[in-house]
mmCIF file of C-alpha atoms in Angstrom:
data_model
loop_
_atom_site.group_PDB
_atom_site.id
_atom_site.type_symbol
_atom_site.label_atom_id
_atom_site.label_comp_id
_atom_site.label_asym_id
_atom_site.label_seq_id
_atom_site.Cartn_x
_atom_site.Cartn_y
_atom_site.Cartn_z
ATOM 1 C CA MET A 1 11.373 18.517 2.347
ATOM 2 C CA SER A 2 11.296 14.857 1.382
ATOM 3 C CA SER A 3 10.553 13.606 -2.079
ATOM 4 C CA ALA A 4 7.624 11.327 -2.815
ATOM 5 C CA ALA A 5 10.020 8.382 -3.099
ATOM 6 C CA ALA A 6 11.703 8.950 0.280
ATOM 7 C CA PHE A 7 8.917 8.004 2.688
ATOM 8 C CA ALA A 8 8.561 4.706 4.527
ATOM 9 C CA ILE A 9 5.346 2.787 5.184
ATOM 10 C CA ASP A 10 4.530 1.775 8.758
ATOM 11 C CA LEU A 11 1.728 -0.753 8.268
ATOM 12 C CA ALA A 12 -0.194 -2.169 11.211
ATOM 13 C CA PHE A 13 -1.312 -5.388 9.506
ATOM 14 C CA THR A 14 -3.753 -7.956 10.825
ATOM 15 C CA GLY A 15 -4.054 -10.850 8.396
ATOM 16 C CA ALA A 16 -7.115 -13.008 7.995
ATOM 17 C CA GLU A 17 -7.636 -15.843 10.442
ATOM 18 C CA GLU A 18 -6.867 -19.264 8.948
ATOM 19 C CA ARG A 19 -10.578 -20.167 8.960
ATOM 20 C CA LEU A 20 -11.228 -17.302 6.521
ATOM 21 C CA ILE A 21 -8.567 -18.277 3.985
ATOM 22 C CA HIS A 22 -9.989 -20.587 1.320
ATOM 23 C CA CYS A 23 -7.248 -20.291 -1.289
ATOM 24 C CA ALA A 24 -4.112 -22.291 -1.897
ATOM 25 C CA GLU A 25 -0.972 -21.331 -0.011
ATOM 26 C CA GLY A 26 1.407 -19.275 -2.105
ATOM 27 C CA THR A 27 -1.283 -17.848 -4.400
ATOM 28 C CA GLY A 28 -1.656 -14.090 -4.774
ATOM 29 C CA ALA A 29 -4.849 -14.087 -2.716
ATOM 30 C CA HIS A 30 -3.247 -16.157 0.065
ATOM 31 C CA LEU A 31 -0.286 -13.770 0.237
ATOM 32 C CA ARG A 32 -2.625 -10.748 0.322
ATOM 33 C CA LEU A 33 -4.619 -12.261 3.195
ATOM 34 C CA SER A 34 -1.674 -13.398 5.274
ATOM 35 C CA ARG A 35 1.503 -11.426 4.484
ATOM 36 C CA GLU A 36 2.191 -7.842 5.416
ATOM 37 C CA GLU A 37 5.019 -7.542 2.865
ATOM 38 C CA SER A 38 2.731 -7.825 -0.163
ATOM 39 C CA TRP A 39 0.678 -4.864 1.069
ATOM 40 C CA THR A 40 3.603 -2.748 2.256
ATOM 41 C CA SER A 41 5.139 -2.694 -1.220
ATOM 42 C CA THR A 42 1.791 -2.183 -2.962
ATOM 43 C CA LEU A 43 0.717 0.635 -0.647
ATOM 44 C CA HIS A 44 4.104 2.336 -1.063
ATOM 45 C CA LEU A 45 3.733 2.165 -4.853
ATOM 46 C CA TRP A 46 0.159 3.516 -4.724
ATOM 47 C CA LEU A 47 0.995 6.343 -2.336
ATOM 48 C CA GLN A 48 4.100 7.286 -4.298
ATOM 49 C CA HIS A 49 1.938 7.571 -7.426
ATOM 50 C CA LEU A 50 -0.788 9.598 -5.695
ATOM 51 C CA ILE A 51 1.670 11.972 -4.035
ATOM 52 C CA ALA A 52 3.511 12.523 -7.335
ATOM 53 C CA ALA A 53 0.176 13.222 -9.078
ATOM 54 C CA GLY A 54 -0.298 16.228 -6.778
ATOM 55 C CA GLY A 55 -3.471 18.296 -6.666
ATOM 56 C CA ASP A 56 -6.251 16.656 -4.670
ATOM 57 C CA SER A 57 -4.794 13.165 -5.103
ATOM 58 C CA ALA A 58 -3.142 13.223 -1.685
ATOM 59 C CA PRO A 59 -3.105 15.625 1.282
ATOM 60 C CA ALA A 60 -0.277 18.164 1.442
ATOM 61 C CA GLN A 61 1.049 16.569 4.646
ATOM 62 C CA LEU A 62 2.218 13.576 2.612
ATOM 63 C CA GLN A 63 4.469 15.730 0.431
ATOM 64 C CA VAL A 64 6.800 16.440 3.354
ATOM 65 C CA CYS A 65 6.620 13.379 5.596
ATOM 66 C CA GLU A 66 9.209 10.685 6.121
ATOM 67 C CA GLU A 67 6.769 7.997 7.234
ATOM 68 C CA ILE A 68 3.147 7.165 6.425
ATOM 69 C CA CYS A 69 1.323 5.056 9.011
ATOM 70 C CA LEU A 70 -1.881 3.142 8.403
ATOM 71 C CA GLY A 71 -3.699 0.009 9.467
ATOM 72 C CA LEU A 72 -5.025 -2.843 7.324
ATOM 73 C CA GLN A 73 -7.140 -5.621 8.765
ATOM 74 C CA PHE A 74 -8.953 -8.608 7.235
ATOM 75 C CA VAL A 75 -12.012 -9.757 9.192
ATOM 76 C CA ASP A 76 -15.218 -11.786 8.839
ATOM 77 C CA ASP A 77 -18.739 -10.517 8.157
ATOM 78 C CA ALA A 78 -19.708 -10.531 11.844
ATOM 79 C CA GLN A 79 -16.715 -8.379 12.809
ATOM 80 C CA ILE A 80 -17.252 -5.819 10.066
ATOM 81 C CA SER A 81 -20.993 -5.752 10.808
ATOM 82 C CA ASP A 82 -20.204 -4.987 14.454
ATOM 83 C CA LEU A 83 -17.842 -2.147 13.472
ATOM 84 C CA ASN A 84 -20.338 -0.792 10.942
ATOM 85 C CA GLY A 85 -23.061 -0.813 13.593
ATOM 86 C CA ARG A 86 -20.868 0.711 16.305
ATOM 87 C CA TRP A 87 -19.404 3.571 14.252
ATOM 88 C CA ARG A 88 -22.011 4.221 11.580
ATOM 89 C CA ASN A 89 -25.277 2.896 13.068
ATOM 90 C CA LYS A 90 -25.523 0.457 10.141
ATOM 91 C CA PRO A 91 -25.299 -2.985 11.774
ATOM 92 C CA ARG A 92 -24.790 -4.988 8.599
ATOM 93 C CA ALA A 93 -21.877 -6.508 6.761
ATOM 94 C CA THR A 94 -20.135 -4.422 4.119
ATOM 95 C CA ASP A 95 -17.045 -5.039 2.018
ATOM 96 C CA VAL A 96 -14.707 -2.277 3.240
ATOM 97 C CA LEU A 97 -14.670 0.278 6.038
ATOM 98 C CA SER A 98 -12.324 3.264 6.165
ATOM 99 C CA PHE A 99 -11.599 5.170 9.357
ATOM 100 C CA SER A 100 -9.648 8.297 8.455
ATOM 101 C CA ALA A 101 -7.300 9.911 10.963
ATOM 102 C CA LEU A 102 -6.570 12.978 8.805
ATOM 103 C CA GLU A 103 -8.423 16.238 9.132
ATOM 104 C CA ALA A 104 -9.201 17.717 5.726
ATOM 105 C CA ASP A 105 -8.140 21.226 6.711
ATOM 106 C CA MET A 106 -5.135 20.193 8.797
ATOM 107 C CA PRO A 107 -2.149 22.317 7.731
ATOM 108 C CA ALA A 108 1.076 20.608 6.744
ATOM 109 C CA ASP A 109 3.554 20.653 9.615
ATOM 110 C CA SER A 110 7.073 19.455 10.161
ATOM 111 C CA SER A 111 6.099 16.110 11.689
ATOM 112 C CA PRO A 112 8.088 13.324 10.067
ATOM 113 C CA SER A 113 5.171 10.878 10.407
ATOM 114 C CA VAL A 114 1.580 11.072 9.126
ATOM 115 C CA GLU A 115 -1.173 8.778 10.421
ATOM 116 C CA LEU A 116 -3.760 8.014 7.706
ATOM 117 C CA GLY A 117 -6.144 5.742 9.594
ATOM 118 C CA ASP A 118 -7.436 2.205 9.115
ATOM 119 C CA ILE A 119 -8.857 0.056 6.337
ATOM 120 C CA ILE A 120 -10.907 -3.009 7.289
ATOM 121 C CA VAL A 121 -11.972 -5.571 4.679
ATOM 122 C CA SER A 122 -14.472 -8.416 5.079
ATOM 123 C CA VAL A 123 -12.958 -11.549 3.549
ATOM 124 C CA PRO A 124 -16.266 -13.446 3.057
ATOM 125 C CA THR A 125 -17.856 -10.417 1.362
ATOM 126 C CA ALA A 126 -14.776 -9.981 -0.835
ATOM 127 C CA GLU A 127 -14.993 -13.674 -1.806
ATOM 128 C CA ARG A 128 -18.670 -13.348 -2.746
ATOM 129 C CA GLN A 129 -18.035 -10.195 -4.759
ATOM 130 C CA ALA A 130 -15.089 -11.769 -6.589
ATOM 131 C CA ILE A 131 -17.389 -14.611 -7.682
ATOM 132 C CA GLU A 132 -20.160 -12.178 -8.667
ATOM 133 C CA GLN A 133 -17.710 -10.029 -10.668
ATOM 134 C CA ASP A 134 -16.070 -13.136 -12.196
ATOM 135 C CA HIS A 135 -12.525 -12.201 -11.213
ATOM 136 C CA SER A 136 -9.925 -13.361 -8.723
ATOM 137 C CA LEU A 137 -10.056 -12.820 -4.983
ATOM 138 C CA GLU A 138 -6.680 -11.061 -5.179
ATOM 139 C CA GLN A 139 -8.168 -8.589 -7.648
ATOM 140 C CA GLU A 140 -11.137 -7.943 -5.370
ATOM 141 C CA LEU A 141 -8.886 -7.438 -2.345
ATOM 142 C CA CYS A 142 -6.753 -4.908 -4.231
ATOM 143 C CA TRP A 143 -9.898 -3.165 -5.465
ATOM 144 C CA LEU A 144 -11.300 -2.846 -1.943
ATOM 145 C CA VAL A 145 -8.032 -1.799 -0.295
ATOM 146 C CA SER A 146 -7.413 0.817 -2.998
ATOM 147 C CA HIS A 147 -10.909 2.186 -2.405
ATOM 148 C CA GLY A 148 -10.314 2.322 1.335
ATOM 149 C CA LEU A 149 -6.954 4.025 0.827
ATOM 150 C CA LEU A 150 -8.500 6.748 -1.326
ATOM 151 C CA HIS A 151 -11.063 7.401 1.420
ATOM 152 C CA LEU A 152 -8.227 7.734 3.949
ATOM 153 C CA LEU A 153 -6.676 10.339 1.654
ATOM 154 C CA GLY A 154 -9.896 12.385 1.595
ATOM 155 C CA TRP A 155 -11.513 11.091 -1.596
ATOM 156 C CA ASP A 156 -15.280 10.672 -1.564
ATOM 157 C CA HIS A 157 -18.060 9.889 -4.025
ATOM 158 C CA PRO A 158 -21.191 11.877 -3.160
ATOM 159 C CA ASP A 159 -22.259 11.991 -6.831
ATOM 160 C CA GLU A 160 -21.797 10.047 -10.080
ATOM 161 C CA SER A 161 -19.002 12.287 -11.365
ATOM 162 C CA SER A 162 -16.835 11.939 -8.260
ATOM 163 C CA LEU A 163 -17.560 8.196 -8.116
ATOM 164 C CA GLU A 164 -16.420 7.834 -11.736
ATOM 165 C CA THR A 165 -13.189 9.724 -10.984
ATOM 166 C CA MET A 166 -12.554 7.554 -7.945
ATOM 167 C CA LEU A 167 -13.219 4.316 -9.840
ATOM 168 C CA GLN A 168 -10.854 5.370 -12.623
ATOM 169 C CA CYS A 169 -8.139 6.041 -10.073
ATOM 170 C CA GLN A 170 -8.765 2.659 -8.451
ATOM 171 C CA GLU A 171 -8.423 0.955 -11.825
ATOM 172 C CA GLN A 172 -5.033 2.649 -12.255
ATOM 173 C CA LEU A 173 -3.898 1.587 -8.802
ATOM 174 C CA VAL A 174 -4.999 -2.027 -9.224
ATOM 175 C CA ALA A 175 -3.257 -2.178 -12.607
ATOM 176 C CA MET A 176 -0.091 -0.857 -10.926
ATOM 177 C CA ALA A 177 -0.302 -3.849 -8.585
ATOM 178 C CA GLY A 178 -0.008 -6.046 -11.672
ATOM 179 C CA ILE A 179 -3.665 -6.995 -11.864
ATOM 180 C CA VAL A 180 -5.845 -6.253 -14.876
ATOM 181 C CA GLN A 181 -8.974 -4.674 -13.471
ATOM 182 C CA SER A 182 -12.463 -4.618 -14.891
ATOM 183 C CA ARG A 183 -15.059 -2.166 -13.588
ATOM 184 C CA CYS A 184 -16.516 -3.406 -10.305
ATOM 185 C CA GLU A 185 -19.254 -2.271 -8.053
ATOM 186 C CA ILE A 186 -18.213 -0.895 -4.706
ATOM 187 C CA ASN A 187 -20.182 -1.135 -1.486
ATOM 188 C CA CYS A 188 -18.033 0.798 0.947
ATOM 189 C CA GLU A 189 -18.632 2.606 4.137
ATOM 190 C CA SER A 190 -16.459 5.487 5.342
ATOM 191 C CA ALA A 191 -16.224 7.135 8.722
ATOM 192 C CA ASP A 192 -14.176 10.210 9.524
ATOM 193 C CA GLU A 193 -12.229 11.016 12.658
ATOM 194 C CA ILE A 194 -12.731 7.822 14.659
ATOM 195 C CA THR A 195 -11.079 8.651 17.955
ATOM 196 C CA ALA A 196 -12.757 6.415 20.533
ATOM 197 C CA GLU A 197 -11.245 3.001 21.086
ATOM 198 C CA SER A 198 -12.967 -0.102 19.764
#
């Protein structure tokens, strides 16, 4: 049995195209949009925290794995609208999509690797929301990715109480990334068990 600190992150990262990056090179937002390393360390920190918290914070499979695999992609509004239409019959832009690969009732096994799924973030929508919320683009990106990650782990917000719990957890995660977070609105879409190829 591995400890929460012993797992590795296998991140399939697709950074934003240059045309979507409107921030200075070397800034936090630029690094988040273009460098896998900034997300690998942040996601490891977040997952380590959630696994250590136990309970419903993270699936049991993560307690015993050696590697956690997930995808993170930054796209434009047209691309996320296409995905939203194809998988959820909602052909409109949204800020974040989560495609979970975990089955909620899947028993823990001895596999050393666990596939979580994919998080897709619209850069133009994130930019607009950062302006609307009067905070940095880096903060918005961390907010959206943390929300997507929680969906991959089985979190949902069908009512106000569960949404409040999820938002509180996101605030903790974003603060762990070194960003002071104020309460934001979230406009996410989640899809379970996406198995067909795009």
